[in-house]
Amino acid sequence: MILAGGNSSRLGEEKSLLIFDGKPLIFRTVETLAKVADEIVIVARDGRHARRLEGIITACSGSPEVEISFSWDSVSGFGPVAGLDAGLSKARGAFAFATGCDLPFLNATVVDWLFEIAESKEGYDAAVPVQPNGFFEPLHSVYGREKMGESCRRALQNGERRIHAPLQELCVNRVPMELLRSIDPDLLSFFNLNTRQDLERARALWHKRKP
């Protein structure tokens, strides 16, 4: 699931449409996830925004051979909780990876590894990377679709906008981010774009890392 409904107020322009090497970031995210996912659900702000994103994905040459569907926030203005609810309601798999549309260095191998952890560790409802300071990375995580979907719906019914609210009901497998350095040495898979400074740094890193 790619949550693309944010307003990007701090950045000043829509994150999903930021261009990296001639392609919008939303399409690059689709390309990355197509390597490890059976289906991709893109969650927009509303129906009009979904149609716009669908047109952009279609217009990009070499569209990945994976099923792509579109949805939009189940409740306007409720941020990631509403986006997760919409995406999980649309998805069909037992597990779903959730991410934003603002991670230019999203790493397919890292995502695949998180799927493996979620599927192989019984008794857990989610595999969530955790920073050294204990903070979760909820939009770089794999969730059991049914359990997380139920938790998001309850959070919305309670008027809860914080993404950590539905996590409180889950048995979370906390995955230390440091364990991922063997496949992503600089942990750039978690680098997200919030400010103009982030964008400038990302583009500088992008050109350095190009073959």
C-alpha angles and dihedrals in degrees: 000000000000113000106210102160101097121122095227090217096161094046095046098222136059110281096209091060098049109126123234114177093339098311129097115248092241090061093046088052090052090050091052096047092045087070093064109017132078092211137009126215117196113200116204133184095257142336094283092051090048091054091050092052091046089055091051093049091048092048093054110095119239096030109201116258096243131105110266123190132176134221137157139224111299091217120028116239097016096107123204096355090061090042093052091047091053094045096046090048089055099042121087106195125099089241131035132193113219124203142152126245094246105078108101093179098047105158118219092201091056091049091049091051091052089052089052092051092048093048098043102044109078120208096036128106097197145016107220125177113230127206120229089257090058097255116142126232097217094169093056097051144105118234136190098249100221099042096045091044091055091048092050092050091051090049091053092048088053092049091246115156100175113104090216091064097078090042089064089070095052133084096236125202100215108214113198108230090221089070088065095061091090089069100024107029096185095035089233090152085081096049106118131183117242105141140028088256090057090051093050091049092047093052091048090050091045093058092045092052097047113112 
